[in-house]
CSV table of C-alpha atoms and ligand atoms in Angstrom, one decimal:
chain,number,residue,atom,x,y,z
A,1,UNK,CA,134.6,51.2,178.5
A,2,UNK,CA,138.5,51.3,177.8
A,3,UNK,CA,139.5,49.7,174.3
A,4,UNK,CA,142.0,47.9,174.0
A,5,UNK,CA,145.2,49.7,172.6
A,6,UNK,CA,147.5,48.2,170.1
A,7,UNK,CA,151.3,49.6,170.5
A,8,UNK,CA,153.1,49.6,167.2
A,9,UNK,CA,157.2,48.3,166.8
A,10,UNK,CA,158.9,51.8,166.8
A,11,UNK,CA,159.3,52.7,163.0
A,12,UNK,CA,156.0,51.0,162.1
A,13,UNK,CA,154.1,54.2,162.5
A,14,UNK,CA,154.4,55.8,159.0
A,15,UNK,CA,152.2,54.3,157.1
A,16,UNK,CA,149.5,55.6,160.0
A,17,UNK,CA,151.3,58.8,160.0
A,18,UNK,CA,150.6,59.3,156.2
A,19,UNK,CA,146.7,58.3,156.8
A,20,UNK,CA,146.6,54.6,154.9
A,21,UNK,CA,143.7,53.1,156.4
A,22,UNK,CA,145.0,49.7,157.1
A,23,UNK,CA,147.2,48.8,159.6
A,24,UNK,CA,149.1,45.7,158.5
A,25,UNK,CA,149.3,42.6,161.5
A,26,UNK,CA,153.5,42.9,160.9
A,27,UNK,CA,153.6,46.5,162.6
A,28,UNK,CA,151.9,45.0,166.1
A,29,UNK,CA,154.0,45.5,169.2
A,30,UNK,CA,152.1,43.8,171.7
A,31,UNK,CA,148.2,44.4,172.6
A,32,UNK,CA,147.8,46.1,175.9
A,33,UNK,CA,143.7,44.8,177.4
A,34,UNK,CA,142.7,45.1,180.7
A,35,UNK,CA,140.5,42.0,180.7
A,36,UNK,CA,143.4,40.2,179.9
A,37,UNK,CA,141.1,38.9,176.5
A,38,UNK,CA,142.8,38.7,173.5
A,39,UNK,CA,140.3,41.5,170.9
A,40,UNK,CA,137.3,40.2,169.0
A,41,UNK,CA,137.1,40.2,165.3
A,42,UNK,CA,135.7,43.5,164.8
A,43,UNK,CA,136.4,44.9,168.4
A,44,UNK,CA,137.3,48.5,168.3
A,45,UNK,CA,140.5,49.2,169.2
A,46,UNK,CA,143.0,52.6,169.7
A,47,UNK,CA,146.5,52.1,167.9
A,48,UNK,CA,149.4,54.2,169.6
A,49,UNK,CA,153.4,54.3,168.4
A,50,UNK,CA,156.0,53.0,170.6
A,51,UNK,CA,155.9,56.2,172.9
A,52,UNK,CA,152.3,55.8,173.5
A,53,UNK,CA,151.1,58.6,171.3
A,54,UNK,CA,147.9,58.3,169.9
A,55,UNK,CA,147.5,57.4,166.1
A,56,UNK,CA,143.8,55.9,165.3
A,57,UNK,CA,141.2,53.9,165.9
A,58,UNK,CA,140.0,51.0,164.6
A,59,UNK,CA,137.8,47.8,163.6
A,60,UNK,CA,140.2,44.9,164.8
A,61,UNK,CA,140.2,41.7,162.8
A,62,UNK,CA,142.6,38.5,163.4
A,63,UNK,CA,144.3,38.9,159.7
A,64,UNK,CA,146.4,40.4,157.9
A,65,UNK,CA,145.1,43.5,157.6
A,66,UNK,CA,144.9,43.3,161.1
A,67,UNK,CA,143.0,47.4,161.9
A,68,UNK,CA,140.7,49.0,159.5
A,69,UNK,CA,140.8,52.4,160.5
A,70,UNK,CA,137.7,54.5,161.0
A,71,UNK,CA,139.6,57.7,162.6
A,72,UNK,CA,142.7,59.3,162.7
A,73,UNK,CA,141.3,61.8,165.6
A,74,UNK,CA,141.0,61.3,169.2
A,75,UNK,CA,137.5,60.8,169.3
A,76,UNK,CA,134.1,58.7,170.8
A,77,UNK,CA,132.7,56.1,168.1
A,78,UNK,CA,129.5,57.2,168.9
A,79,UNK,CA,126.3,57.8,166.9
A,80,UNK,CA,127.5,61.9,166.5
A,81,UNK,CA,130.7,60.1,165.1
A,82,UNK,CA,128.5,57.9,162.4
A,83,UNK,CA,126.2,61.2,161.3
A,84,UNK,CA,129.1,62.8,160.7
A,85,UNK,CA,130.5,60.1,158.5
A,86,UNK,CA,127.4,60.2,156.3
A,87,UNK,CA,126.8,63.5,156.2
A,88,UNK,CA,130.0,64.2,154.8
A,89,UNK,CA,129.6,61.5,152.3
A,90,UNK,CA,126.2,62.9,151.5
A,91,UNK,CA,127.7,66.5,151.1
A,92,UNK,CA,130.2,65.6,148.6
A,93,UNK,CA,127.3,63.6,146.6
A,94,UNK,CA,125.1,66.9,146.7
A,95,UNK,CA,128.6,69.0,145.2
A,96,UNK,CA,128.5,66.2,142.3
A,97,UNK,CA,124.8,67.5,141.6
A,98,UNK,CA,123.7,63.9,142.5
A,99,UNK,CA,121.2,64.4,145.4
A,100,UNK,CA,118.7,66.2,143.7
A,101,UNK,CA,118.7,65.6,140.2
A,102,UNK,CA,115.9,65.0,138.1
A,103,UNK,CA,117.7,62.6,135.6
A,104,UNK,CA,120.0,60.5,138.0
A,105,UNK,CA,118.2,59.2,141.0
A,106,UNK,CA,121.0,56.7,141.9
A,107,UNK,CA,124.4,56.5,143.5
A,108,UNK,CA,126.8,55.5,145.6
A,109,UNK,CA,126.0,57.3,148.9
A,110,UNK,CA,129.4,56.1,150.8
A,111,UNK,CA,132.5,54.3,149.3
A,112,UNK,CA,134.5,53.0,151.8
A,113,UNK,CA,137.3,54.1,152.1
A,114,UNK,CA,137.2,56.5,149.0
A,115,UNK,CA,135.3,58.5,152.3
A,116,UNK,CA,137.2,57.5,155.2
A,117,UNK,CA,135.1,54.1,156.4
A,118,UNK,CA,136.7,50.9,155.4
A,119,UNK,CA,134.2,48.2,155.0
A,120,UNK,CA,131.2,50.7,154.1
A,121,UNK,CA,129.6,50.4,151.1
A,122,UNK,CA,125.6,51.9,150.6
A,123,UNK,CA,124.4,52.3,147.8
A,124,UNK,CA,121.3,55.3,147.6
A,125,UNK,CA,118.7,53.7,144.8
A,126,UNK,CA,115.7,56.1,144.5
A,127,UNK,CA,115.2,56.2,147.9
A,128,UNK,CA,116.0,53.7,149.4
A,129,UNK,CA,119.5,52.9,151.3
A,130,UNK,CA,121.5,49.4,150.7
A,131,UNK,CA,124.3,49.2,153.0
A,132,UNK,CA,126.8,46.4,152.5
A,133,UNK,CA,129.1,45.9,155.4
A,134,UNK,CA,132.4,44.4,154.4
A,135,UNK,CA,133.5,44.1,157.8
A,136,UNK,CA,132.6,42.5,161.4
A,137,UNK,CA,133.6,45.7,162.6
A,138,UNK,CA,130.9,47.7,160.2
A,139,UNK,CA,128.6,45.1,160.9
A,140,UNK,CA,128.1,45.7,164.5
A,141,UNK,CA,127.5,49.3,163.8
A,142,UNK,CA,125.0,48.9,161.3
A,143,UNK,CA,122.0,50.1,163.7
A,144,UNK,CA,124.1,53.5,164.3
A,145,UNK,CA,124.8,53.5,160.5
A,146,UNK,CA,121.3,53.4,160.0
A,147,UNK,CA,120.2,55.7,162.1
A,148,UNK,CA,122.6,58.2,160.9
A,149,UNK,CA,120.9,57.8,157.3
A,150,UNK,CA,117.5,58.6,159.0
A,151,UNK,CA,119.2,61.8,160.2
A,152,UNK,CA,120.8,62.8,157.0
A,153,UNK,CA,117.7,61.8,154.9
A,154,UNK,CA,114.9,62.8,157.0
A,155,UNK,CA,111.0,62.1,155.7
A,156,UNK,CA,112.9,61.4,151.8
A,157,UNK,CA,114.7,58.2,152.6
A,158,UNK,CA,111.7,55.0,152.1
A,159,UNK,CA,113.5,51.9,153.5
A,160,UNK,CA,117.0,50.4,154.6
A,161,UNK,CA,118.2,47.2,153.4
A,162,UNK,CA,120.8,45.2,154.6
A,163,UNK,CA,123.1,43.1,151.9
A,164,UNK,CA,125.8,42.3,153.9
A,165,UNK,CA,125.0,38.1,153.9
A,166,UNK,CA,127.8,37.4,150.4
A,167,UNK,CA,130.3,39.9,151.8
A,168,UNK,CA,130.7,38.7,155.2
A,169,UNK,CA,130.6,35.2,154.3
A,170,UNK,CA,134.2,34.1,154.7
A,171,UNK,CA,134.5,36.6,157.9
A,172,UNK,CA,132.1,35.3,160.4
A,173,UNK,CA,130.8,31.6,161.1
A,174,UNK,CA,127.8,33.3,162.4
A,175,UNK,CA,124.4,33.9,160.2
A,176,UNK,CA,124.0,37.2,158.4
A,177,UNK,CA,120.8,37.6,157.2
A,178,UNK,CA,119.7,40.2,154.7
A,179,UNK,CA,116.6,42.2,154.8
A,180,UNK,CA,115.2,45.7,155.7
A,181,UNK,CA,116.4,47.0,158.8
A,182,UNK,CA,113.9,49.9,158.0
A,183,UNK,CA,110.6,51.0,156.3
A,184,UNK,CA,108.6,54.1,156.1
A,185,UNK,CA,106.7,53.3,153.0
A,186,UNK,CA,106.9,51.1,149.6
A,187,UNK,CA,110.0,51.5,147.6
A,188,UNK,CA,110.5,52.7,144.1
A,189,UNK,CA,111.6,49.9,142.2
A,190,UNK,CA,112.3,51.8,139.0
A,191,UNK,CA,115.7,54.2,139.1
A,192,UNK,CA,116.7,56.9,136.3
A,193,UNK,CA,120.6,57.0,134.9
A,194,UNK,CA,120.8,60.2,133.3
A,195,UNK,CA,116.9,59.8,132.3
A,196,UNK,CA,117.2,56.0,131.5
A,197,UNK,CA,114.9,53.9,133.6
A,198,UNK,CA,116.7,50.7,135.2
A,199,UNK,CA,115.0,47.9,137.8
A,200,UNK,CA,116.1,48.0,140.8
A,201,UNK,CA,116.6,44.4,142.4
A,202,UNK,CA,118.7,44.7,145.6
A,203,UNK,CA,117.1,41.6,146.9
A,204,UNK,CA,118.2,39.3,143.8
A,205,UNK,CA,120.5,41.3,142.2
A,206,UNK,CA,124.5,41.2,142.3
A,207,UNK,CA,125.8,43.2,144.6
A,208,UNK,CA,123.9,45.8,145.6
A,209,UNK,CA,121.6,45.0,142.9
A,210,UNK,CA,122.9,47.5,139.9
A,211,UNK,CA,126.9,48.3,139.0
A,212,UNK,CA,126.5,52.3,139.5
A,213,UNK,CA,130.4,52.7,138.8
A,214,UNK,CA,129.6,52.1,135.1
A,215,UNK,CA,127.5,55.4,134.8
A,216,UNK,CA,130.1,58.1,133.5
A,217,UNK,CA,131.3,55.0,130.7
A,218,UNK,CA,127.9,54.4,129.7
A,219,UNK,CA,127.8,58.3,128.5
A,220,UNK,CA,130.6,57.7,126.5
A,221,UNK,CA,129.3,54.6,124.7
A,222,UNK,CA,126.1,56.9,123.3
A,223,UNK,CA,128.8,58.7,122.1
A,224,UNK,CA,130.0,56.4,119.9
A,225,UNK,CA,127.3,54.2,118.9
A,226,UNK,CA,125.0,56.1,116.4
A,227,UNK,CA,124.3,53.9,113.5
A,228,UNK,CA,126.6,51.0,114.7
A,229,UNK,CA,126.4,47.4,115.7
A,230,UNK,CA,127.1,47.0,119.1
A,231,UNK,CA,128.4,44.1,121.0
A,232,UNK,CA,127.6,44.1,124.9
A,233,UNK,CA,129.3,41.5,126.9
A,234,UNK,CA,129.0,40.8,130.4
A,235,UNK,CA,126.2,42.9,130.3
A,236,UNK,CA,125.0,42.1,133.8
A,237,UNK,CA,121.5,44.3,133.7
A,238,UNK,CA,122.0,45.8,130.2
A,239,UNK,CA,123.6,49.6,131.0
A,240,UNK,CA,125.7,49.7,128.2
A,241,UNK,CA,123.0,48.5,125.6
A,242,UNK,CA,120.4,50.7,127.0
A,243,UNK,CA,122.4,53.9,126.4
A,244,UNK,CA,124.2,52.6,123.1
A,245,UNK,CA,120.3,51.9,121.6
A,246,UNK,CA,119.2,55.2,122.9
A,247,UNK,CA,121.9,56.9,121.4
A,248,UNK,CA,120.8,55.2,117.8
A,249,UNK,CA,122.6,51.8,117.5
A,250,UNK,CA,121.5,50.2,114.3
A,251,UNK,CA,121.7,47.3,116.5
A,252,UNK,CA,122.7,45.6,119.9
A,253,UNK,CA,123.3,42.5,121.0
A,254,UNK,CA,124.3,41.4,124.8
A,255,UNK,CA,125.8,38.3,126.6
A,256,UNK,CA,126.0,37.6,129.7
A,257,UNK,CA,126.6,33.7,131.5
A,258,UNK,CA,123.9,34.1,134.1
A,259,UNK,CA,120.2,33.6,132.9
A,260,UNK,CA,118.8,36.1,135.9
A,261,UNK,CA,121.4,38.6,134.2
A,262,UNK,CA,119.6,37.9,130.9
A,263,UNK,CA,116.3,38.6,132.2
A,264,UNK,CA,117.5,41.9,133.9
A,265,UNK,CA,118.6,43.1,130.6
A,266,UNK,CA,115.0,42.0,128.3
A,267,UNK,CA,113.5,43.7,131.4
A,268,UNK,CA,115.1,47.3,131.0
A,269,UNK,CA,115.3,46.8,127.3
A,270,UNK,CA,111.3,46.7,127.1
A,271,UNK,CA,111.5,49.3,130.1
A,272,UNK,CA,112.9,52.2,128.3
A,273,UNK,CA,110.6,51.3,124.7
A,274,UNK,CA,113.4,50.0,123.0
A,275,UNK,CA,114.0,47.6,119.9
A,276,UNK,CA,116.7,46.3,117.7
A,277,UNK,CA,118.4,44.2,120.5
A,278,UNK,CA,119.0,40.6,120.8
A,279,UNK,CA,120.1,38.5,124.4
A,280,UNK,CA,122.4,35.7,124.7
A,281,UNK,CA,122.9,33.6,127.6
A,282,UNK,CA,126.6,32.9,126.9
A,283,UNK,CA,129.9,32.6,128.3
A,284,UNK,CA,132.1,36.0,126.6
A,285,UNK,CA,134.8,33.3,125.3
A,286,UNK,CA,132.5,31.3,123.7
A,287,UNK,CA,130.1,33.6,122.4
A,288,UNK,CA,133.0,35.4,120.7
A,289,UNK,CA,134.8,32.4,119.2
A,290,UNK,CA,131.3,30.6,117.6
A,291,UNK,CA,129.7,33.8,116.1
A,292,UNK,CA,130.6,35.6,112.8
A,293,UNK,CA,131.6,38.8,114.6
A,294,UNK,CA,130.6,41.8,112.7
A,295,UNK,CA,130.1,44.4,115.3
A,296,UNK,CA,131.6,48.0,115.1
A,297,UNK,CA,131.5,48.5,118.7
A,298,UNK,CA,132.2,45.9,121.6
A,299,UNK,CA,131.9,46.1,125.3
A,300,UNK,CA,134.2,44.1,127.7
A,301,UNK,CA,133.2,44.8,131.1
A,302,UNK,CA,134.7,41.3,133.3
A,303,UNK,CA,134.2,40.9,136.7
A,304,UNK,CA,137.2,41.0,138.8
A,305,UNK,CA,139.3,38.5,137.7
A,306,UNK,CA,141.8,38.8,140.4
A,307,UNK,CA,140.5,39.2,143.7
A,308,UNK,CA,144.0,39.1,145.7
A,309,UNK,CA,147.4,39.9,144.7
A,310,UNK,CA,148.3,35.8,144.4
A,311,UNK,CA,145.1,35.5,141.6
A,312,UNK,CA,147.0,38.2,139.6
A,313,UNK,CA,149.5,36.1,137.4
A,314,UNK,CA,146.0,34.2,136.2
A,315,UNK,CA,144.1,37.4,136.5
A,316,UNK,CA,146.1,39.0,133.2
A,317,UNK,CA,146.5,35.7,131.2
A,318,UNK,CA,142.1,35.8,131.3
A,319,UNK,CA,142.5,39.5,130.2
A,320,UNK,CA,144.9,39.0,127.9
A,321,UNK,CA,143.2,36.4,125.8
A,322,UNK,CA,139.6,37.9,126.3
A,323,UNK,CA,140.9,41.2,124.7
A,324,UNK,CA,143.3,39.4,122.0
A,325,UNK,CA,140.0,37.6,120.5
A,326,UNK,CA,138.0,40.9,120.6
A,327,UNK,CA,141.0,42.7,118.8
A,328,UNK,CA,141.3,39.9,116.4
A,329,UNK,CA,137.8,39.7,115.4
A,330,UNK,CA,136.4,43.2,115.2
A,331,UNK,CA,135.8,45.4,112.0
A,332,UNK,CA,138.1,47.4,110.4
A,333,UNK,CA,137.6,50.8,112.3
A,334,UNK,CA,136.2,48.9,115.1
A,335,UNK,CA,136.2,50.4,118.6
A,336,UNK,CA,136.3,48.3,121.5
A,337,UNK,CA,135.7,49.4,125.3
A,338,UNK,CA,137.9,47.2,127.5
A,339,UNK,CA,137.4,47.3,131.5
A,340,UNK,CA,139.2,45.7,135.1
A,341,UNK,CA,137.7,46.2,138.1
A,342,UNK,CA,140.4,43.8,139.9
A,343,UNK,CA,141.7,46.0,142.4
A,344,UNK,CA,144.8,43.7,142.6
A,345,UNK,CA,145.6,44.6,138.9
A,346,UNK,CA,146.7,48.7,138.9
A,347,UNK,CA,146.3,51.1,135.5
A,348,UNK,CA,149.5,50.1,134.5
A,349,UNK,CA,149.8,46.7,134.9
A,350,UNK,CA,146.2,46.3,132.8
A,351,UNK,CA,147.5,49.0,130.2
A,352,UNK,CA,151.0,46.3,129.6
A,353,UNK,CA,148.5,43.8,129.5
A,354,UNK,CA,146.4,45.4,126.5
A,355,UNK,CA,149.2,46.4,124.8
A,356,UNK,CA,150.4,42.8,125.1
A,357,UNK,CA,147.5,41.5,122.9
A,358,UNK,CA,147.5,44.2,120.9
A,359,UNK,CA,151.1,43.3,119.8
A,360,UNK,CA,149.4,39.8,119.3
A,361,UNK,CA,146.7,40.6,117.3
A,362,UNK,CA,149.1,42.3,115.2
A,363,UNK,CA,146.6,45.5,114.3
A,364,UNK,CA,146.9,48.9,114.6
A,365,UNK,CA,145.6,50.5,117.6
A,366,UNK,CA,144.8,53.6,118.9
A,367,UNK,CA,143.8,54.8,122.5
A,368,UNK,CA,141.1,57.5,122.7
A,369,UNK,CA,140.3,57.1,126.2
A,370,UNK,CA,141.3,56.2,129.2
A,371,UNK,CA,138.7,55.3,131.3
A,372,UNK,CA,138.2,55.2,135.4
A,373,UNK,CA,135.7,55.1,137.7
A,374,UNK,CA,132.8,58.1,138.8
A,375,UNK,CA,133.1,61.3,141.4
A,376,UNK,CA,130.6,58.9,143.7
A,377,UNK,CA,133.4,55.8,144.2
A,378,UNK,CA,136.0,58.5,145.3
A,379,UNK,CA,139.5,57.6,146.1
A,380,UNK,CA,141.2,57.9,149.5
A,381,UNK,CA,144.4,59.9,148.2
A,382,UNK,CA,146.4,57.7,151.1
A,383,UNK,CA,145.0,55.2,149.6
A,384,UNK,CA,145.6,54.5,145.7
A,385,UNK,CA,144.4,50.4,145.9
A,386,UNK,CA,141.0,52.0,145.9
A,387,UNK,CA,141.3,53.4,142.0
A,388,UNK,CA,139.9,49.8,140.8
A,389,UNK,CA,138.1,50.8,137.5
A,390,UNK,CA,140.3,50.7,134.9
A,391,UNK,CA,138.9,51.1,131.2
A,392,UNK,CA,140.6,52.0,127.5
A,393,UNK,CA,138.3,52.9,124.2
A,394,UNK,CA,140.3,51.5,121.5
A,395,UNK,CA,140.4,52.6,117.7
A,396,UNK,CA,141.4,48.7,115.7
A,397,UNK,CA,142.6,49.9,112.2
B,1,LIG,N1,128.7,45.8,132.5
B,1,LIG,C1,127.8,45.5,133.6
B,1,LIG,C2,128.5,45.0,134.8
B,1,LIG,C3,129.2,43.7,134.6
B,1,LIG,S1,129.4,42.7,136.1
B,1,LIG,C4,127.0,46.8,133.9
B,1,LIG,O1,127.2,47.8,133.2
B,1,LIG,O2,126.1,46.7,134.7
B,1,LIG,C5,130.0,41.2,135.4
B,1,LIG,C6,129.0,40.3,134.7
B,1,LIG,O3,129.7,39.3,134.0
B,1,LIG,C7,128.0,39.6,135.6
B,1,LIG,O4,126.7,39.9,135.2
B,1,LIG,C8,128.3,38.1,135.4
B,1,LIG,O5,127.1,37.3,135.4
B,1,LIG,C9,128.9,38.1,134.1
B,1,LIG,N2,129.9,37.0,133.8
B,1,LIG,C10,130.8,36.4,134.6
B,1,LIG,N3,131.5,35.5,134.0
B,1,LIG,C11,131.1,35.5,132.7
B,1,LIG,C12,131.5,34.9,131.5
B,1,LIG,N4,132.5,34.0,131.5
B,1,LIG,N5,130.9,35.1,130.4
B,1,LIG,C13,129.8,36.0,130.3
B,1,LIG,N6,129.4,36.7,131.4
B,1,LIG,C14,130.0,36.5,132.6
């Protein structure tokens, strides 16, 4: 079957040239289809420049990113095509020492387009696979996607779950279900992070079920919470307080709004054997405003406040005011870990931003870190939006 072929207004071909994986709906020419049809959302389509050269291929989608590309080669979309794709991903996760390791069972198999497929997140828990499709496009390969993580994983890989239902929502009035789209035996509900056990919960969970892009961060926090008092909020399943109270916190305490959350973080607490930690079900704001705050050590760890450039203006007024209350209010020699994951809000923006309420709160502040996220959430270098952990450590005089 021919696909369609977008041809581009001459001069609209750079960004292609220079490998960004989206192709923006302002660069379209005209649509050349045989049929006559207008493309599908999630139709894969060829792009050429104005003299018909070839330039990628893509998942079409009636927006404004109007192509996600999937290659940049002249080549069939085929099942060879989707092996490929995750045996590269999977090669660069055995380099990081992740496939085989006796400590960390868990990580993110393919990050969109940190390795080359927009719209493809899975997520490798213990063996077993959870792709989330982010796309139509992704979505209608997600039998080929599957069977290429049977290839690359062999007897080892348990089961394949589908998440996709929350993040196709808005794209598709038609019903996504989640559920297995493959078993060869009971999954391991229990994963290690550098030999701290976490349950796994993919069905009820956020996300995927467990925010792997924390895992480098929550090293650091056992750094520096020997003997302290540490405040976790927005704790989601409890990372941070599991590593802080291994590490010898005196004490930890951790808030998160959602009750399930909560539960996920007495769960992992009693898990891993350990004591001296309290849970609050608690909006951040309010937990920090109506409680003595004596901690030596605080966690901010938001969800994205800003999920599109136009949410941004909002997006660093929350940040600001969430950070100048922890700067305020912590001890004298305090050190507070601060986090974005709004893609929409770059390094730099979120850095002014800190500094911002630092000037506010009127203390002196040093940065010791600067934080980002792991080797396994890779960034496309064509495509910088994709850095979207940002974090500082901060020393509060
Ligand atoms: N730090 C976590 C991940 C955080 S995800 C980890 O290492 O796994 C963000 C969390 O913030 C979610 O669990 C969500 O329930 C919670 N949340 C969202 N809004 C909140 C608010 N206003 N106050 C407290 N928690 C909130």
């Amino acid at each position: 079957m021919e696909l369609k072929t977008i041809v581009l207004t001459k001069g609209k071909e750079k960004s292609l040239e220079r490998k960004h994986p989206w192709l923006f709906s302002g660069a379209i020419n005209r649509i050349i289809s045989d049929s006559g049809e207008a493309p599908f959302n999630g139709e894969l389509i060829e792009i050429v420049d104005s003299k018909n050269n070839f330039l990628a291929t893509g998942h079409f989608s009636d927006a404004t990113i109007a192509v996600r590309i999937i290659s940049f080669k002249q080549e069939k979309i085929n099942q060879a095509f989707w092996t490929n794709k995750v045996q590269m991903a999977y090669n660069v996760r055995e380099s990081l020492g992740l496939t085989n390791n006796p400590s960390t069972n868990i990580y993110r198999l393919m990050h969109a387009e940190g390795d080359g497929l927009p719209g493809l997140v899975i997520d490798y828990y213990n063996g077993t696979a959870i792709i989330q499709a982010h796309s139509i496009g992704i979505y209608n390969a997600i039998d080929e996607i599957s069977k290429a993580l049977q290839n690359v994983y062999g007897e080892d890989l348990i089961a394949i779950y589908n998440k996709s239902a929350e993040s196709l929502a808005k794209q598709t009035s038609e019903e996504v279900e989640n559920g297995y789209i493959y078993q060869n035996g009971d999954s391991n509900l229990v994963g290690l992070e550098n030999d701290n056990q976490f349950n796994l919960d993919w069905i009820n969970g956020q996300k995927t079920g467990f925010f792997l892009d924390q895992r480098e961060n929550r090293k650091l926090i056992a750094e520096y919470s020997k003997g302290k008092k540490v405040l976790n909020t927005f704790c989601y399943s409890g990372g941070f307080s599991v590593y802080a109270l291994k590490a010898g916190a005196k004490e930890v305490h951790s808030v998160d709004s959602s009750q399930k959350a909560i539960d996920l973080v007495d769960e992992n607490i009693k898990l891993n054997g350990l004591k001296k930690h309290k849970s609050f079900t608690s909006d951040t704001l309010d937990y920090l405003k109506e409680n003595k705050i004596d901690y030596d050590v605080i966690i901010l760890d938001p969800p994205a406040y800003a999920k599109n450039q136009k949410a941004k203006h909002n997006a660093i007024q929350g940040y600001k005011r969430l950070n100048l209350m922890a700067l305020k209010q912590i001890k004298p020699g305090g050190i507070l870990f601060t986090f974005s994951c709004s893609q929409a809000v770059n390094r730099k923006l979120f850095y002014d931003t800190i500094v911002a309420a630092a000037i506010e709160a009127g203390r002196n502040i040093r940065v010791l870190n600067h934080l980002s996220q792991p080797a396994d959430h890779p960034v496309n270098i064509y495509h910088p939006e994709g850095e979207y952990l940002k974090g500082l450590v901060l020393h509060v005089e």
